XYZ file of C-alpha atoms in Angstrom:
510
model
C 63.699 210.761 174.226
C 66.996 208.631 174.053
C 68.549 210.829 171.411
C 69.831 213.735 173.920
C 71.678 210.946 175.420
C 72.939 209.062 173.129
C 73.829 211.277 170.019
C 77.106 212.736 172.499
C 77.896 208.994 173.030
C 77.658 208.250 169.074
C 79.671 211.305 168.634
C 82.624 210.187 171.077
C 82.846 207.079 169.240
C 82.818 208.094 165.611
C 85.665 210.252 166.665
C 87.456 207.428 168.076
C 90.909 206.204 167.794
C 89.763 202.318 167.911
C 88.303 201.081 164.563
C 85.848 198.916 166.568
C 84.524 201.306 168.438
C 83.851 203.477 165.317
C 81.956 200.691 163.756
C 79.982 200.092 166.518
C 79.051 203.512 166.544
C 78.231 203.750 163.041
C 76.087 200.759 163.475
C 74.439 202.857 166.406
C 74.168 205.681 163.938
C 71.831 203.629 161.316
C 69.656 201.558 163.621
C 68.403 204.979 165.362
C 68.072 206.314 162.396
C 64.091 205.945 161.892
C 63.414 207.462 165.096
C 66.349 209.998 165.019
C 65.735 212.146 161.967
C 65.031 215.202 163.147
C 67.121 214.988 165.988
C 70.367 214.051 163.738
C 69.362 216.558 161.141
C 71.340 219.256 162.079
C 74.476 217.601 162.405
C 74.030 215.669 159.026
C 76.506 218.296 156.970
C 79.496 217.372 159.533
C 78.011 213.371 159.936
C 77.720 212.688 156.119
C 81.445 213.563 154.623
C 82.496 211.428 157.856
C 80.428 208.772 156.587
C 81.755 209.276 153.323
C 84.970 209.340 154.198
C 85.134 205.708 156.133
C 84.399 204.246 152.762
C 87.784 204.311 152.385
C 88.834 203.089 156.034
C 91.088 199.817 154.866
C 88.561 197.546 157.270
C 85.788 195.930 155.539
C 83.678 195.234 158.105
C 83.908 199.746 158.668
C 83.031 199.676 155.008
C 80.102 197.235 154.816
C 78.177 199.376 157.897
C 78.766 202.668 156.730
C 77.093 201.796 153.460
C 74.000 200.584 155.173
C 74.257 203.307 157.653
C 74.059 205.773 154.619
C 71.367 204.263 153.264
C 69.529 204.984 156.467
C 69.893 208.623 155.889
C 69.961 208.809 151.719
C 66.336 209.396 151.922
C 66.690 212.583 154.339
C 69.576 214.042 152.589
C 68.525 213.650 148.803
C 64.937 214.909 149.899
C 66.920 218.142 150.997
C 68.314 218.517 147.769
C 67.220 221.372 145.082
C 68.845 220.743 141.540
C 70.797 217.581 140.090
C 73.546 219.344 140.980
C 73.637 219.090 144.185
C 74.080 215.389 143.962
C 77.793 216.278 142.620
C 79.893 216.339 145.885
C 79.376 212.895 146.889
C 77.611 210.768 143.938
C 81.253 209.732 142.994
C 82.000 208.284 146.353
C 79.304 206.070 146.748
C 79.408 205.045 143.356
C 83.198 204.266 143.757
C 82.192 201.994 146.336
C 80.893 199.088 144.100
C 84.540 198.602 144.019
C 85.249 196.919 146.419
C 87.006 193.931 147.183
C 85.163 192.453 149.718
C 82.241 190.590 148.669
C 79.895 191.578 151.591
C 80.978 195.079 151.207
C 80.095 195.100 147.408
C 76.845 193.650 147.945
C 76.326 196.743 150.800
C 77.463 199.313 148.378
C 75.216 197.849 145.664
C 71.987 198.259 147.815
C 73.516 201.918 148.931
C 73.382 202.744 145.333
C 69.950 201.506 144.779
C 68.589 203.152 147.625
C 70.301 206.302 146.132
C 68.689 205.970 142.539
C 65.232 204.986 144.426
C 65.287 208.828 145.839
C 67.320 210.832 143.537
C 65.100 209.222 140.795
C 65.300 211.678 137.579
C 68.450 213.661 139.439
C 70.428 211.290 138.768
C 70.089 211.473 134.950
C 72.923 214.109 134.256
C 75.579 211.845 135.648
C 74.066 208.625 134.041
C 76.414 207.957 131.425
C 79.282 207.856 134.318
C 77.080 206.055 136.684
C 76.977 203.465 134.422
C 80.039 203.140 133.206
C 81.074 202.483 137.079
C 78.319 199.848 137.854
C 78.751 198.124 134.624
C 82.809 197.857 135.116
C 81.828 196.425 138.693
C 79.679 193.927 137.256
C 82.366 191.834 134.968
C 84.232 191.893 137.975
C 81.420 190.388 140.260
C 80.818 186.685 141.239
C 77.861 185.483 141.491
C 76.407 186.516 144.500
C 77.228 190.213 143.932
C 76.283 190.242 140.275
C 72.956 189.095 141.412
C 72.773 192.354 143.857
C 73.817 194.911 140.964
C 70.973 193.293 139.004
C 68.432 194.857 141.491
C 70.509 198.084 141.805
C 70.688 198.666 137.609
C 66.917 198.191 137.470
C 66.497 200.971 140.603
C 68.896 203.387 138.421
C 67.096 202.394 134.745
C 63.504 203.117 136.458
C 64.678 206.200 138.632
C 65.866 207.769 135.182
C 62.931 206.628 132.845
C 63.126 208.147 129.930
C 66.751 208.979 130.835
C 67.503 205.284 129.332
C 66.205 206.369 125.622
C 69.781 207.709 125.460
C 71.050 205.101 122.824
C 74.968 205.658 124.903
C 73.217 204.378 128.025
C 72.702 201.418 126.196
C 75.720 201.049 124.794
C 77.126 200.958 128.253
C 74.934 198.633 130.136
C 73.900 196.710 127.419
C 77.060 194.337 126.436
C 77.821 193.029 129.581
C 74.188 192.223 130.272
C 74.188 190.218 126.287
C 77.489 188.486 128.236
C 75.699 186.739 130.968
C 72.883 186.310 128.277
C 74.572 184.433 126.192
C 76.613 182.523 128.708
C 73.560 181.390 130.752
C 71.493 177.995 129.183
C 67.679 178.630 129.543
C 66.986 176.447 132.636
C 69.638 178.132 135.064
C 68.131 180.130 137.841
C 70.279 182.866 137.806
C 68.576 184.092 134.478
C 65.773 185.171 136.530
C 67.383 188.622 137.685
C 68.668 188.980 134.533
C 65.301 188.503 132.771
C 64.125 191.173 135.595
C 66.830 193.465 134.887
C 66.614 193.613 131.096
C 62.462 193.973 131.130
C 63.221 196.878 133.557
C 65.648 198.428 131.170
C 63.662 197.674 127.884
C 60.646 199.318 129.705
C 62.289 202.593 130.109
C 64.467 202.648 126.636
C 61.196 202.411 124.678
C 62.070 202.206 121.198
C 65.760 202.845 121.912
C 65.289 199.006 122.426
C 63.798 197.733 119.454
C 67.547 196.501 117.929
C 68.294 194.209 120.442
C 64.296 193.717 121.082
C 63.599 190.283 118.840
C 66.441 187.888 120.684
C 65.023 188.711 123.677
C 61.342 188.239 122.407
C 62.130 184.974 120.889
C 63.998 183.430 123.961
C 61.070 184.307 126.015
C 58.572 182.670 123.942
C 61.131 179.418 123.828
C 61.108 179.405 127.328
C 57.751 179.338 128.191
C 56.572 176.571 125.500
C 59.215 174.755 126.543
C 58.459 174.101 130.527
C 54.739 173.859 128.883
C 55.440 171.227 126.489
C 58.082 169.367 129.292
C 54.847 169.920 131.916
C 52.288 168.489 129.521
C 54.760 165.706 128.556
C 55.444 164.769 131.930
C 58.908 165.485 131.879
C 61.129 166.067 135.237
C 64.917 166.978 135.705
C 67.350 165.457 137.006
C 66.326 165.408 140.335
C 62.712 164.006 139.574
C 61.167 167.630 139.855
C 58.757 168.976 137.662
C 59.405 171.896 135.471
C 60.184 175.210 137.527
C 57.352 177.240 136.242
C 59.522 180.634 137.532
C 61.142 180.244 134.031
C 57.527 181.129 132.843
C 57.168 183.802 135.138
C 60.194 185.396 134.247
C 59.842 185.369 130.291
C 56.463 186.926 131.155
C 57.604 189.709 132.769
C 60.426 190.111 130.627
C 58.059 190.500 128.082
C 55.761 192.622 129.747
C 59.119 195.206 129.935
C 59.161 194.858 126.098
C 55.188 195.489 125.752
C 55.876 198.595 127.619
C 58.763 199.847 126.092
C 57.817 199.376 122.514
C 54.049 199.719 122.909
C 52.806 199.736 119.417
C 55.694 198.796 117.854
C 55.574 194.876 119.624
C 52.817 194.437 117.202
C 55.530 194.051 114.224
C 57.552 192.145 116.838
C 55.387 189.649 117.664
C 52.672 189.334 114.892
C 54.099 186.237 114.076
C 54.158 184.391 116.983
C 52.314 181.897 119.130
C 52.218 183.822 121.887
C 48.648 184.974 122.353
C 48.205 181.128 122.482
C 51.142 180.607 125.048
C 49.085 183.536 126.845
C 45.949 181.641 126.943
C 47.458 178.205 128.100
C 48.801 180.671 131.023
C 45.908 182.251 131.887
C 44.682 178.756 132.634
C 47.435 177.426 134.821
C 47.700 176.349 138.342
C 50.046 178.245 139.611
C 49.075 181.658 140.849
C 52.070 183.533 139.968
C 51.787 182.647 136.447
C 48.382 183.587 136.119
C 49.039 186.564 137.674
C 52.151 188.015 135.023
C 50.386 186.802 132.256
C 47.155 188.885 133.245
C 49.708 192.063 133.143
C 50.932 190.947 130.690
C 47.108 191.220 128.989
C 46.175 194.084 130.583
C 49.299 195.824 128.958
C 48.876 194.706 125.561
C 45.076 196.041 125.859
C 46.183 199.451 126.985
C 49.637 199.156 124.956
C 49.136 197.692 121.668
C 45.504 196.459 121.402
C 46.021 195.746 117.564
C 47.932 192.705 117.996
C 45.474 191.674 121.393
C 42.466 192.051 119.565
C 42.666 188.824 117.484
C 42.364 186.840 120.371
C 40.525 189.540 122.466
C 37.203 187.197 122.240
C 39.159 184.075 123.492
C 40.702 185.511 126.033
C 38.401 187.801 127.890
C 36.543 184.896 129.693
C 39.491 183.256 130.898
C 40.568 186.743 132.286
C 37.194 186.930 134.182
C 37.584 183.252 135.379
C 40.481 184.858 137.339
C 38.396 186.910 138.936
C 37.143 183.741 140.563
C 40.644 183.386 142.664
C 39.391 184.967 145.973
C 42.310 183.441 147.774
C 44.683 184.817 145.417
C 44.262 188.577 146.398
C 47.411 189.265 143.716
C 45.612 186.887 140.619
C 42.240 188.476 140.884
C 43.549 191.953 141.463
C 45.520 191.185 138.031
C 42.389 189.971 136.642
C 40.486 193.096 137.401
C 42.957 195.370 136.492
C 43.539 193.791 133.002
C 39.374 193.384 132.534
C 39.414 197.121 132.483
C 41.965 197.523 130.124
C 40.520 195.355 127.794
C 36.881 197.300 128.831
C 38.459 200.252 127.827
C 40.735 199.146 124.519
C 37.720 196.804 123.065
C 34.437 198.216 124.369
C 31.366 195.778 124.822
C 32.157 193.787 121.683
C 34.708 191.939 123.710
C 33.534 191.920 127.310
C 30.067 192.370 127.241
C 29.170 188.749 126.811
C 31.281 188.405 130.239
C 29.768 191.124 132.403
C 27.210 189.247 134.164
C 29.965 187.268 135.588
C 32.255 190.080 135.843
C 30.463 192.503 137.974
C 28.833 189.574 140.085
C 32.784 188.628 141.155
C 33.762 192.097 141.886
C 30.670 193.185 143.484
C 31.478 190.371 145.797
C 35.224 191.724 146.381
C 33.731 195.503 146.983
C 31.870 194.426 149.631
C 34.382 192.032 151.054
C 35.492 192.993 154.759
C 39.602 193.463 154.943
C 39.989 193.036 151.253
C 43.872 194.247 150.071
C 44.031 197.970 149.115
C 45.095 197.005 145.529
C 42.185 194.242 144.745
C 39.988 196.740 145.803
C 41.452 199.650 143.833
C 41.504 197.828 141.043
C 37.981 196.142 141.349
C 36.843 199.651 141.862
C 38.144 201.043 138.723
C 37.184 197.648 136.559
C 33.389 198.318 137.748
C 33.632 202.129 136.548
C 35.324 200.771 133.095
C 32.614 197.955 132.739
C 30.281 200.630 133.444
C 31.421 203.144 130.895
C 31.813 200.001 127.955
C 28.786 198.083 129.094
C 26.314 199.995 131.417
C 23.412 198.227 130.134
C 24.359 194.973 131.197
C 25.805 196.725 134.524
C 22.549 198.155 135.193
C 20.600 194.498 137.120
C 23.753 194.565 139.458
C 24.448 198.502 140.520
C 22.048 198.158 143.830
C 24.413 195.583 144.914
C 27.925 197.510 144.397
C 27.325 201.233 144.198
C 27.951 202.389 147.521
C 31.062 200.243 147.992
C 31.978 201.730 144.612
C 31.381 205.212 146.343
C 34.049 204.285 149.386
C 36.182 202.697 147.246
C 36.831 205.670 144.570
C 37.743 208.129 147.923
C 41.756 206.320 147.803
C 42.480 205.565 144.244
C 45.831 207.885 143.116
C 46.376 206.985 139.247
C 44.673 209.936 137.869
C 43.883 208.167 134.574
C 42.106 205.643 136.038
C 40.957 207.458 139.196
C 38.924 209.820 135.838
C 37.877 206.372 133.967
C 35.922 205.271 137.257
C 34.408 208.398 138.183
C 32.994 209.053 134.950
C 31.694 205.470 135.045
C 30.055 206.077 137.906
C 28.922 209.461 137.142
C 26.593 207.587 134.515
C 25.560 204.928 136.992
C 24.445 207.649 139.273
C 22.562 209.259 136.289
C 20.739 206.387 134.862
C 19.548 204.968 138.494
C 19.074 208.443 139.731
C 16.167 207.828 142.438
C 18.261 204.721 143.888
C 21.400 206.753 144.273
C 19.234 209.993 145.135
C 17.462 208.153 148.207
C 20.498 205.422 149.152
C 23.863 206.818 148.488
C 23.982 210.218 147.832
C 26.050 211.339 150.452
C 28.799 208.794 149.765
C 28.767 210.047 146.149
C 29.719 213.349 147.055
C 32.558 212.047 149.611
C 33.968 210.608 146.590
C 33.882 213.828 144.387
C 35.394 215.288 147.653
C 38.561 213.247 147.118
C 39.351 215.585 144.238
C 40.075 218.065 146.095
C 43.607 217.045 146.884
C 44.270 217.547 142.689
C 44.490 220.709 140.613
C 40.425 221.605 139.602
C 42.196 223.162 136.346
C 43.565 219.157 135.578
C 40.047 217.162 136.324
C 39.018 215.785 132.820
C 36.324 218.502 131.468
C 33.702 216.482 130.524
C 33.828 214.735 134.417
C 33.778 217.741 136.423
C 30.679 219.612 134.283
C 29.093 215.638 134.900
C 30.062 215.732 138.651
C 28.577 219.170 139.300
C 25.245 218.913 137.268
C 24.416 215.398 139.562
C 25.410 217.502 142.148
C 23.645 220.635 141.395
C 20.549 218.819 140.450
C 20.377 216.390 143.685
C 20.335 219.487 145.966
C 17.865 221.037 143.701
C 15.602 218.513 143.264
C 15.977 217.766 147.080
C 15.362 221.465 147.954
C 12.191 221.490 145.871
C 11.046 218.468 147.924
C 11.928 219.229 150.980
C 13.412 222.891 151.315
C 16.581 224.265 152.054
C 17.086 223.208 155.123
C 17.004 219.422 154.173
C 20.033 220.105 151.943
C 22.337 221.559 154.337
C 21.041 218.750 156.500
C 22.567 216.528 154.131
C 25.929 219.026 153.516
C 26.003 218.391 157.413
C 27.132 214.801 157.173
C 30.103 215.574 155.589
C 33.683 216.989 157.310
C 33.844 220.737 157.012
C 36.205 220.741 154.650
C 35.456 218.125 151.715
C 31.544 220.452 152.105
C 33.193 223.269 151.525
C 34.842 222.013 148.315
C 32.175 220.686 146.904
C 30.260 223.625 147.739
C 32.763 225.930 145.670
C 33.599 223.613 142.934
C 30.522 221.607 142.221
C 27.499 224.201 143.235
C 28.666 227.606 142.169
């Protein structure tokens, strides 16, 4: 309601004679931003190069806010934006920007940039030779405090390209001067925690483009971590009488994690011989939450990843992963823990987790029925039960009464379509195998969750789930129509909205 009054006002003082004035206006310009989209849209093509053009303005302070106020409106323009090519006119201007002098305004330009690569994502892979040449040349030149920004902004650009990073030139570009700070930093300095982030990022996303430089990094990881083990179970402190800083843990984890994911099979010769499925274990069963949590992705990866080298220890491991189910208060750790149970469901079967269902299901039964309980837990909880069910439905079967219609609610929001199929199909033999229970409790929440296919392609549902989908379907409404006539199944249809009936109707009862 503001904007008709105060976009004339912005407009007056962007065109300004007094720098101050056009900063403050620029300021202006990004806080309304959220609110002003559509009302600023039109006059983004003559607002933009003006933007672009007070990155040069010789006052840093002008600099600094016109980055951020760009990033305000990066999202809008890039989402207007048909081919990679399109990203020519000004991609060199922002990138330029890292430049700069001024400390604050590097650290602004560096989070412009990353908020650029965040929406551009895979656009930005034709110019990502160049793009890195620019952020890696502003990086020797940083300090501190500005190197530590470009770390976040090189992961942004490495996961916005993906597979963009195989390119063995974009790693001989930002490569050497992240080795540099490798070499120059001694294990227990803080600042290698970016760094550790940045180059699991990047090894993620080169794949095996990575594998040369992949065994320093594997072995300094593993060093790390037994070291602020042994100096824990020792009793050591540092200088300043504190304990070990088990973030040094956390980040090896996670750097490994990057290399687990970028090598995926190929860790196995890596890392066969190695302690770390022990290290692994003696992390699984630490205090702290967030190194629990990294080394239960870092399980659950290595299940779904490269199982081969897991499996060894698969046995030992599993019941310390469903322990962490335990860690109610820890929505992150037992999310982890359910996530990576279902990897390890699906990569090992009941051989490894069967012995552990009882417990299993009993823990996330509880968290399925939990009031409030964090999207992600429950997602994850959701799809665990449908992988435990497909592995190990026999020893799932005592406990279904308990979980199935939470299962049912919980299926409706999942997105990852490989795991979104793994549950359903889980459930689909659930349903089948305790057919009266489901036919006379739950029915109708069943079909709500088939219904929640309807915002994917038909033609891309797994085969073998949509034929079991519409036979349960086809034969409840049979069955139910033989017992009680027709008009007891549209009774039912009736519970539903209009429009997830009508797509089950047409893809589930035809």
């Amino acid at each position: 309601e503001i904007l008709p009054v105060l976009f004339p006002l912005l407009q007056e003082g962007l065109g300004s004679d007094h720098v101050w004035t056009i900063e403050a206006s620029i300021l202006a310009l990004g806080a309304v931003s959220v609110g002003a989209y559509n009302g600023v849209e039109d006059s983004l093509g003559e607002l933009f190069p003006f933007l672009v053009k007070q990155l040069q303005c010789p006052i840093a302070q002008v600099r600094q806010m016109t980055c951020w106020t760009i990033s305000r409106y990066l999202p809008m323009i890039i989402g207007k934006l048909k081919a990679p090519t399109e990203l020519a006119p000004f991609l060199e201007a922002l990138t330029q920007s890292v430049m700069d002098r001024n400390k604050k305004a590097q650290e602004y330009a560096c989070s412009m940039v990353a908020v650029l690569a965040e929406n551009a994502g895979d656009f930005l892979t034709p110019y990502l030779l160049p793009l890195l040449e620019q952020l890696m040349l502003a990086f020797r030149k940083y300090q501190i405090k500005s190197r530590m920004q470009m770390y976040d902004t090189l992961a942004y650009v490495a996961d916005a390209v993906g597979p963009g990073m195989e390119n063995p030139e974009a790693l001989a570009v930002i490569l050497p001067p992240l080795i540099e700070q490798w070499d120059a930093l001694p294990d227990i300095d803080p600042n290698i925690h970016p760094l550790f982030a940045t180059l699991g990022t990047v090894a993620k996303n080169a794949g095996l483009t990575f594998q040369d430089s992949a065994l320093p990094v594997f072995q300094r990881s593993c060093r790390i971590i037994e070291a602020v083990i042994f100096a824990e179970g020792t009793g050591q402190t540092d200088e300043n009488g504190d304990p070990p800083d088990k973030d040094f843990i956390v980040s090896s984890l996670d750097l490994l994690d990057g290399l687990v994911c970028g090598l995926r099979g190929n860790f196995e010769g890596l890392a066969h011989s190695s302690n770390v499925l022990n290290l692994l274990a003696h992390c699984l069963e630490d205090e702290e939450d967030a190194v629990r949590s990294s080394a239960l992705v870092l399980i659950g990866d290595l299940a779904g990843m490269c199982p081969a080298f897991l499996a060894p220890a698969a046995n030992d491991l599993a019941p310390l992963v469903v322990k962490n189910l335990g860690s109610f208060q820890a929505s992150k750790v037992c999310s982890n823990a359910a996530w990576s149970l279902g990897e390890c469901a699906m990569a090992f079967g009941d051989e490894v987790v069967g012995a552990h269902v009882e417990m299993a299901v009993t823990r996330l039964a509880f968290i399925i029925n939990k009031d409030d309980c964090p999207s992600r837990l429950l997602e994850n909880s959701a799809v665990a039960l449908g992988r435990l069910s497909l592995s190990s439905l026999p020893r799932v079967q005592p406990y279904v009464a308990g979980f199935v219609e939470g299962l049912c609610l919980a299926l409706q929001d999942l997105e990852s379509f490989e795991e979104r199929t793994h549950a359903f199909k889980g459930l689909c033999m659930i349903v089948q195998n305790n057919w009266e229970m489901c036919m006379a409790q739950c029915f109708v929440r069943f079909m709500l969750a088939v219904s929640s296919w309807m915002y994917y392609d038909t033609e891309t549902i797994d085969l073998e789930l949509r034929n079991a989908m519409a036979t349960l379907i086809q034969r409840f409404c049979f069955e139910l129509e033989q017992e009680r006539g027709r008009e007891a199944v549209e009774a039912v249809l009736a519970q539903m909205p209009m429009e997830q009936c009508q797509y089950i109707m047409e893809v589930f009862m035809q």
